[in-house]
Short mmCIF file of C-alpha atoms and ligand atoms in Angstrom, two decimals:
data_model
loop_
_atom_site.label_atom_id
_atom_site.label_comp_id
_atom_site.label_asym_id
_atom_site.label_seq_id
_atom_site.Cartn_x
_atom_site.Cartn_y
_atom_site.Cartn_z
CA MET A 14 -5.52 -10.04 -17.05
CA ILE A 15 -5.44 -8.11 -20.31
CA ASP A 16 -7.31 -4.80 -20.54
CA LYS A 17 -9.16 -3.47 -23.60
CA ARG A 18 -5.96 -1.77 -24.75
CA HIS A 19 -4.03 -5.06 -24.69
CA ARG A 20 -2.00 -4.22 -21.59
CA GLY A 21 -1.20 -7.06 -19.19
CA ILE A 22 -2.34 -5.96 -15.71
CA GLU A 23 -0.39 -7.88 -13.07
CA TYR A 24 0.50 -5.35 -10.40
CA LEU A 25 -1.64 -3.87 -7.60
CA ARG A 26 -0.48 -0.99 -5.40
CA ILE A 27 -2.36 -0.96 -2.12
CA SER A 28 -2.42 2.09 0.11
CA VAL A 29 -2.88 0.74 3.62
CA THR A 30 -3.31 4.15 5.27
CA ASP A 31 -3.57 7.83 4.37
CA ARG A 32 -1.72 8.75 7.59
CA CYS A 33 1.95 9.60 7.69
CA ASN A 34 4.67 10.46 10.20
CA LEU A 35 6.15 12.99 7.75
CA ARG A 36 4.63 15.97 5.96
CA CYS A 37 6.59 16.18 2.69
CA ALA A 38 5.89 19.59 1.20
CA TYR A 39 4.76 18.18 -2.18
CA CYS A 40 2.55 15.49 -0.67
CA MET A 41 0.75 16.62 2.51
CA PRO A 42 -0.01 20.02 4.05
CA GLU A 43 1.74 20.67 7.36
CA GLU A 44 -1.53 21.10 9.24
CA GLY A 45 -5.28 20.84 8.80
CA ILE A 46 -5.48 17.52 7.04
CA SER A 47 -8.41 15.30 7.97
CA CYS A 48 -7.48 11.64 7.83
CA LEU A 49 -9.78 8.67 7.31
CA THR A 50 -11.51 7.33 10.42
CA HIS A 51 -11.19 3.76 11.63
CA ASP A 52 -14.55 2.90 10.02
CA GLU A 53 -13.65 4.48 6.70
CA ILE A 54 -10.41 2.60 6.21
CA LEU A 55 -10.41 -0.92 4.73
CA THR A 56 -10.04 -3.67 7.31
CA PHE A 57 -7.36 -6.35 6.82
CA GLU A 58 -10.13 -8.84 5.99
CA GLU A 59 -11.45 -6.54 3.25
CA ILE A 60 -7.96 -6.04 1.83
CA ILE A 61 -7.42 -9.80 1.78
CA THR A 62 -10.76 -10.41 0.03
CA ILE A 63 -9.83 -7.86 -2.64
CA CYS A 64 -6.35 -9.38 -3.03
CA LYS A 65 -7.90 -12.84 -3.51
CA SER A 66 -10.09 -11.54 -6.34
CA ALA A 67 -7.13 -9.67 -7.81
CA ALA A 68 -5.04 -12.85 -7.70
CA LYS A 69 -7.80 -14.73 -9.55
CA LEU A 70 -7.56 -12.06 -12.26
CA GLY A 71 -3.83 -12.59 -12.69
CA ILE A 72 -2.43 -9.99 -10.30
CA SER A 73 0.72 -11.61 -8.94
CA LYS A 74 2.61 -8.63 -7.56
CA ILE A 75 1.53 -6.38 -4.70
CA LYS A 76 3.15 -3.15 -3.55
CA LEU A 77 2.17 -1.84 -0.10
CA THR A 78 2.26 1.92 0.24
CA GLY A 79 0.39 4.85 1.81
CA GLY A 80 0.55 7.44 3.43
CA GLU A 81 3.26 5.70 5.39
CA PRO A 82 2.50 1.96 5.44
CA LEU A 83 4.63 1.27 8.51
CA VAL A 84 2.38 3.44 10.71
CA ARG A 85 -0.56 1.05 10.17
CA LYS A 86 -1.06 -1.11 13.27
CA ASN A 87 -0.23 -4.82 12.84
CA PHE A 88 1.11 -4.16 9.34
CA ILE A 89 3.34 -7.25 9.45
CA GLU A 90 0.30 -9.46 10.03
CA LEU A 91 -1.22 -8.02 6.84
CA VAL A 92 1.95 -8.79 4.87
CA ARG A 93 1.87 -12.37 6.10
CA LYS A 94 -1.78 -12.80 5.13
CA ILE A 95 -1.29 -11.40 1.64
CA LYS A 96 1.77 -13.57 1.11
CA ALA A 97 -0.32 -16.66 1.89
CA ILE A 98 -2.79 -15.96 -0.96
CA SER A 99 -2.45 -18.38 -3.84
CA GLY A 100 -1.18 -16.58 -6.94
CA ILE A 101 0.58 -13.75 -5.12
CA GLU A 102 4.25 -14.15 -5.99
CA GLU A 103 5.78 -10.95 -4.72
CA ILE A 104 5.06 -8.32 -2.05
CA THR A 105 7.11 -5.15 -1.97
CA LEU A 106 7.01 -2.01 0.15
CA THR A 107 7.40 1.73 -0.35
CA THR A 108 8.32 3.62 2.82
CA ASN A 109 9.88 6.83 4.04
CA GLY A 110 12.19 4.60 6.10
CA LEU A 111 11.68 6.27 9.49
CA LEU A 112 10.20 3.17 11.13
CA LEU A 113 12.00 0.64 8.99
CA GLU A 114 15.05 -0.34 10.99
CA ASN A 115 13.12 -1.88 13.89
CA GLN A 116 10.67 -3.73 11.66
CA LEU A 117 13.06 -4.87 8.93
CA GLU A 118 13.68 -8.42 10.11
CA GLN A 119 9.98 -9.15 10.67
CA LEU A 120 9.01 -7.60 7.34
CA VAL A 121 11.46 -9.80 5.46
CA GLU A 122 10.39 -12.84 7.43
CA ALA A 123 6.73 -12.06 6.59
CA GLY A 124 7.50 -11.99 2.87
CA ILE A 125 8.67 -8.53 1.76
CA SER A 126 11.34 -9.08 -0.89
CA ARG A 127 12.01 -5.53 -2.08
CA ILE A 128 11.84 -2.15 -0.36
CA ASN A 129 11.77 1.30 -1.92
CA ILE A 130 12.89 4.01 0.49
CA SER A 131 12.05 7.63 -0.33
CA LEU A 132 14.77 10.20 0.25
CA ASP A 133 15.03 13.55 -1.53
CA THR A 134 18.06 15.11 0.15
CA LEU A 135 21.23 14.24 2.06
CA ASP A 136 21.29 17.56 3.88
CA ARG A 137 19.88 17.35 7.40
CA ALA A 138 18.43 20.85 7.49
CA ARG A 139 16.93 20.49 4.00
CA TYR A 140 15.42 17.12 4.97
CA LYS A 141 13.69 18.85 7.86
CA GLU A 142 12.46 21.63 5.60
CA ILE A 143 11.05 19.20 3.05
CA THR A 144 9.52 16.66 5.44
CA ARG A 145 9.01 18.88 8.53
CA VAL A 146 10.75 16.22 10.68
CA ASP A 147 14.41 15.96 11.72
CA GLY A 148 14.79 12.38 10.51
CA LEU A 149 17.64 12.16 8.02
CA ASP A 150 20.00 10.15 10.25
CA THR A 151 17.29 7.60 11.03
CA VAL A 152 16.52 7.07 7.35
CA LEU A 153 20.19 6.78 6.38
CA GLN A 154 20.69 4.21 9.12
CA ALA A 155 17.68 2.22 7.88
CA ILE A 156 19.00 2.31 4.30
CA SER A 157 22.39 1.10 5.43
CA LYS A 158 20.92 -1.74 7.52
CA ALA A 159 18.49 -2.82 4.79
CA ALA A 160 21.26 -2.75 2.15
CA GLN A 161 23.19 -5.31 4.17
CA HIS A 162 20.25 -7.68 4.54
CA PRO A 163 20.85 -10.73 2.34
CA LYS A 164 17.17 -11.39 1.61
CA VAL A 165 15.91 -7.99 0.54
CA GLN A 166 16.62 -5.71 -2.41
CA ILE A 167 16.73 -1.98 -1.76
CA LYS A 168 16.00 0.98 -3.99
CA VAL A 169 16.10 4.64 -3.01
CA ASN A 170 13.47 6.87 -4.64
CA SER A 171 14.29 10.56 -4.93
CA LEU A 172 11.73 12.99 -6.22
CA ILE A 173 13.62 15.73 -8.05
CA ALA A 174 12.24 19.17 -8.90
CA LYS A 175 13.68 22.44 -10.19
CA ASP A 176 14.82 24.95 -7.55
CA PHE A 177 13.88 22.33 -4.96
CA ASN A 178 16.63 19.73 -4.88
CA GLU A 179 18.20 19.34 -8.32
CA ASN A 180 21.52 20.31 -6.68
CA GLU A 181 21.29 16.98 -4.77
CA ILE A 182 21.36 14.71 -7.82
CA LEU A 183 25.11 14.01 -7.70
CA GLY A 184 25.18 13.43 -3.96
CA LEU A 185 22.17 11.10 -4.06
CA ALA A 186 23.68 9.17 -6.98
CA GLU A 187 26.70 8.43 -4.75
CA LEU A 188 24.42 6.22 -2.60
CA ALA A 189 24.68 3.68 -5.43
CA LYS A 190 28.47 3.81 -5.49
CA ASN A 191 29.54 1.42 -2.76
CA GLU A 192 26.37 -0.55 -1.99
CA PRO A 193 24.21 -2.53 -4.44
CA ILE A 194 21.40 0.00 -4.02
CA SER A 195 19.65 1.38 -7.10
CA ILE A 196 18.75 5.03 -6.88
CA ARG A 197 15.78 6.21 -8.93
CA PHE A 198 15.22 9.83 -9.77
CA ILE A 199 11.51 10.61 -10.09
CA GLU A 200 10.12 13.49 -12.10
CA VAL A 201 7.65 15.36 -9.95
CA MET A 202 4.13 14.83 -11.33
CA PRO A 203 1.53 17.62 -11.40
CA ILE A 204 -0.65 15.92 -8.80
CA GLY A 205 -1.87 17.41 -5.51
CA LEU A 206 0.66 19.71 -3.86
CA GLY A 207 3.23 18.53 -6.40
CA ARG A 208 1.62 20.99 -8.83
CA ALA A 209 3.52 23.77 -7.07
CA LEU A 210 6.89 22.27 -8.09
CA LYS A 211 8.60 22.45 -11.47
CA THR A 212 9.44 19.18 -13.17
CA ILE A 213 13.01 18.60 -14.24
CA SER A 214 13.10 16.08 -17.07
CA LYS A 215 15.02 12.83 -17.23
CA ASN A 216 17.26 14.26 -19.99
CA GLU A 217 18.14 17.28 -17.86
CA MET A 218 19.01 14.98 -14.95
CA ILE A 219 21.15 12.78 -17.19
CA GLU A 220 22.98 15.88 -18.41
CA ILE A 221 23.87 16.81 -14.82
CA LEU A 222 25.11 13.27 -14.10
CA GLU A 223 27.06 12.95 -17.36
CA MET A 224 28.88 16.24 -16.80
CA HIS A 225 30.35 14.64 -13.70
CA TYR A 226 30.59 10.91 -14.48
CA GLY A 227 30.79 10.79 -18.28
CA LYS A 228 28.39 8.88 -20.50
CA LEU A 229 25.79 6.79 -18.64
CA LYS A 230 25.42 3.30 -20.08
CA PRO A 231 21.82 2.03 -20.56
CA TYR A 232 21.15 -1.09 -18.52
CA ASN A 233 18.59 -3.25 -20.29
CA GLU A 234 17.98 -6.07 -17.81
CA LYS A 235 14.65 -6.01 -15.95
CA LEU A 236 14.88 -4.57 -12.42
CA GLY A 237 11.50 -4.67 -10.69
CA ASN A 238 7.94 -4.22 -11.97
CA GLY A 239 7.83 -0.54 -12.71
CA PRO A 240 8.45 1.85 -15.58
CA ALA A 241 11.94 2.96 -14.45
CA LYS A 242 14.70 3.03 -17.05
CA TYR A 243 18.13 2.14 -15.67
CA TYR A 244 21.69 3.18 -16.43
CA GLU A 245 25.11 2.18 -15.17
CA ILE A 246 27.99 4.35 -14.05
CA ALA A 247 31.41 2.72 -14.28
CA GLY A 248 32.60 1.57 -10.87
CA PHE A 249 29.18 1.88 -9.18
CA ALA A 250 27.73 -1.13 -7.33
CA GLY A 251 24.12 -0.03 -7.90
CA LYS A 252 22.19 1.28 -10.89
CA ILE A 253 20.80 4.74 -11.61
CA GLY A 254 17.12 4.75 -12.61
CA PHE A 255 14.66 7.34 -13.87
CA ILE A 256 10.89 7.38 -13.56
CA SER A 257 9.81 9.94 -16.07
CA ALA A 258 6.03 9.94 -16.17
CA VAL A 259 5.94 13.54 -17.40
CA SER A 260 8.64 13.75 -20.08
CA GLU A 261 8.27 10.17 -21.38
CA CYS A 262 4.67 8.98 -20.92
CA PHE A 263 4.73 5.22 -20.27
CA CYS A 264 0.95 4.67 -20.08
CA GLU A 265 1.03 2.43 -23.15
CA ALA A 266 2.83 -0.22 -21.12
CA CYS A 267 1.15 0.44 -17.76
CA ASN A 268 0.69 -2.83 -15.86
CA ARG A 269 -0.84 -1.50 -12.64
CA ILE A 270 -3.99 -0.66 -10.76
CA ARG A 271 -4.35 0.88 -7.30
CA LEU A 272 -6.44 0.43 -4.19
CA THR A 273 -6.87 3.47 -1.95
CA ALA A 274 -6.91 3.20 1.84
CA ASN A 275 -10.70 3.73 1.80
CA GLY A 276 -11.29 0.95 -0.68
CA TYR A 277 -11.57 2.66 -4.06
CA LEU A 278 -10.11 0.67 -6.95
CA LYS A 279 -8.27 3.26 -9.04
CA LEU A 280 -7.50 2.34 -12.61
CA CYS A 281 -5.02 5.17 -13.14
CA LEU A 282 -3.11 7.40 -10.71
CA HIS A 283 -4.36 10.52 -12.43
CA SER A 284 -7.99 9.56 -13.01
CA THR A 285 -11.01 9.35 -10.71
CA LYS A 286 -12.37 6.44 -12.77
CA GLY A 287 -12.70 3.26 -10.76
CA LEU A 288 -14.90 1.31 -8.42
CA ASP A 289 -15.90 1.66 -4.74
CA LEU A 290 -14.99 -1.84 -3.58
CA LYS A 291 -15.51 -1.07 0.11
CA LYS A 292 -19.14 -0.11 -0.53
CA LEU A 293 -19.75 -3.28 -2.55
CA LEU A 294 -18.15 -5.48 0.11
CA ARG A 295 -20.05 -3.83 2.95
CA GLU A 296 -23.31 -4.32 1.01
CA GLY A 297 -22.55 -8.04 1.08
CA MET A 298 -21.08 -8.75 -2.34
CA SER A 299 -19.67 -12.28 -2.64
CA GLN A 300 -16.06 -13.07 -3.57
CA ASP A 301 -17.10 -14.36 -7.02
CA GLU A 302 -19.21 -11.28 -7.77
CA LEU A 303 -16.36 -9.07 -6.62
CA THR A 304 -13.95 -10.81 -8.99
CA LYS A 305 -16.42 -10.26 -11.84
CA VAL A 306 -16.95 -6.52 -11.25
CA MET A 307 -13.20 -6.01 -10.77
CA ALA A 308 -12.53 -7.74 -14.09
CA GLU A 309 -15.01 -5.44 -15.85
CA ALA A 310 -13.47 -2.34 -14.25
CA ILE A 311 -9.87 -3.33 -14.99
CA ALA A 312 -10.72 -4.05 -18.63
CA SER A 313 -11.73 -0.40 -19.00
CA LYS A 314 -8.51 1.07 -17.54
CA PRO A 315 -8.02 4.59 -18.99
CA GLU A 316 -5.69 4.91 -21.94
CA LYS A 317 -3.35 7.48 -20.37
CA HIS A 318 -2.84 10.24 -17.84
CA HIS A 319 -3.77 13.84 -18.60
CA PHE A 320 -0.86 15.69 -17.00
CA GLY A 321 -0.91 18.38 -19.68
CA GLU A 322 -4.54 19.30 -19.04
CA ALA A 323 -5.58 21.81 -16.40
CA SER A 324 -8.93 20.26 -15.48
CA GLY A 325 -11.59 17.73 -16.40
CA SER A 326 -14.28 15.90 -14.44
CA TYR A 327 -12.23 12.66 -14.43
CA ILE A 328 -8.93 14.28 -13.37
CA GLU A 329 -7.87 13.38 -9.82
CA ASP A 330 -7.76 16.38 -7.48
CA LYS A 331 -6.77 14.62 -4.25
CA ILE A 332 -3.36 14.93 -2.63
CA MET A 333 -0.83 12.11 -3.02
CA SER A 334 -1.15 10.67 0.51
CA GLN A 335 -4.90 10.20 -0.11
CA ILE A 336 -4.45 8.63 -3.54
CA GLY A 337 -1.65 6.34 -2.37
CA GLY A 338 1.72 7.04 -3.91
N1 LIG B 428 5.26 7.31 2.59
C1 LIG B 428 5.86 6.44 1.66
C2 LIG B 428 7.06 7.08 0.98
O1 LIG B 428 7.22 8.29 1.10
O2 LIG B 428 7.76 6.33 0.32
C3 LIG B 428 4.88 5.91 0.62
C4 LIG B 428 3.90 6.88 0.03
S1 LIG B 428 4.62 8.22 -0.90
C5 LIG B 428 3.17 9.06 -1.44
C6 LIG B 428 5.26 7.35 -2.30
C7 LIG B 428 6.16 8.14 -3.21
O3 LIG B 428 5.38 9.10 -3.91
C8 LIG B 428 7.29 8.89 -2.54
O4 LIG B 428 8.53 8.45 -3.06
C9 LIG B 428 7.04 10.33 -2.93
O5 LIG B 428 8.24 11.04 -3.16
C10 LIG B 428 6.23 10.17 -4.21
N2 LIG B 428 5.45 11.35 -4.57
C11 LIG B 428 4.60 12.08 -3.80
N3 LIG B 428 4.07 13.10 -4.50
C12 LIG B 428 4.58 13.01 -5.76
C13 LIG B 428 4.42 13.76 -6.98
N4 LIG B 428 3.61 14.81 -7.07
N5 LIG B 428 5.12 13.38 -8.07
C14 LIG B 428 5.95 12.29 -8.03
N6 LIG B 428 6.12 11.53 -6.93
C15 LIG B 428 5.45 11.88 -5.81
FE1 LIG B 429 4.41 10.80 3.88
FE2 LIG B 429 5.42 9.56 1.76
FE3 LIG B 429 3.79 11.69 1.46
FE4 LIG B 429 6.22 12.07 2.45
S1 LIG B 429 5.73 11.30 0.40
S2 LIG B 429 4.28 12.91 3.29
S3 LIG B 429 6.55 10.23 3.58
S4 LIG B 429 3.23 9.74 2.29
#
């Protein structure tokens, strides 16, 4: 559907859990986090009902995320059910990759066509420092296995921040050299624990890459549903992408809405504005009524994020694993 600012909204990111098997320093505290209870989290039936209304409103693409989506019990069954909804054309997944290798075949068979795997370092000790788990080898193995799967497209997402891992940019870019894997460098956003890190801009990252590889060539074909801008490096099998929400605001073309694990329809990552769909469903709202209130909410999607502002009653103050990344 089209919102009041003439943006076509066709993409829903669903957080299926706020739990995670990692504790990335910019996303979740190491200890003391209280996760949603079984009753608080949306059931599969509730997620499906919401997806059916979303599909009626023209949402055709679903991304499953979290927390870590692969820790949710019977996740593959959920993928299958969403895939069966009329109007849903594509289901994709964002994962830290730790549990991916064993589930890959079933995920693809259930309908996942693209997988984004998050990886911020290629150094084993640094991986453990960032995520608090010694899991680098497992993730690299999952990337390698997924890259060879004929029916799934892989992207690696690397959050880059100053004095955190900008020295890894060249090494991470090499992942796109021999395999048709796109690597996307993500500017850290001032959300949750990410506020403690310093953003390094897309232009600064390009400078680092160009010093080593020469001029990057813009790649203008569409690759996925997101705001990433892609470039080519001569001789590389995959593309190099940048998601630069901070240095190049792309809100004007934003095509997405989000559903949190506890059933809140979020109209913007950085805003608390939205609708408590779980409450409405548990009060007995019908599918048709749900579609109507979702249409009204989506139409009023906020104009843009407010990353530059320190505070405001509508500014999201939750951590990323609770919002759904
Ligand atoms: N657990 C899964 C994973 O790590 O891919 C899915 C959820 S995670 C929150 C999704 C993505 O959000 C990850 O790639 C992570 O690096 C990114 N992320 C978390 N906090 C961020 C921040 N403040 N700015 C930019 N990206 C962030
Ligand atoms: Fe977990 Fe993903 Fe957050 Fe890391 S970024 S703690 S893997 S939800």
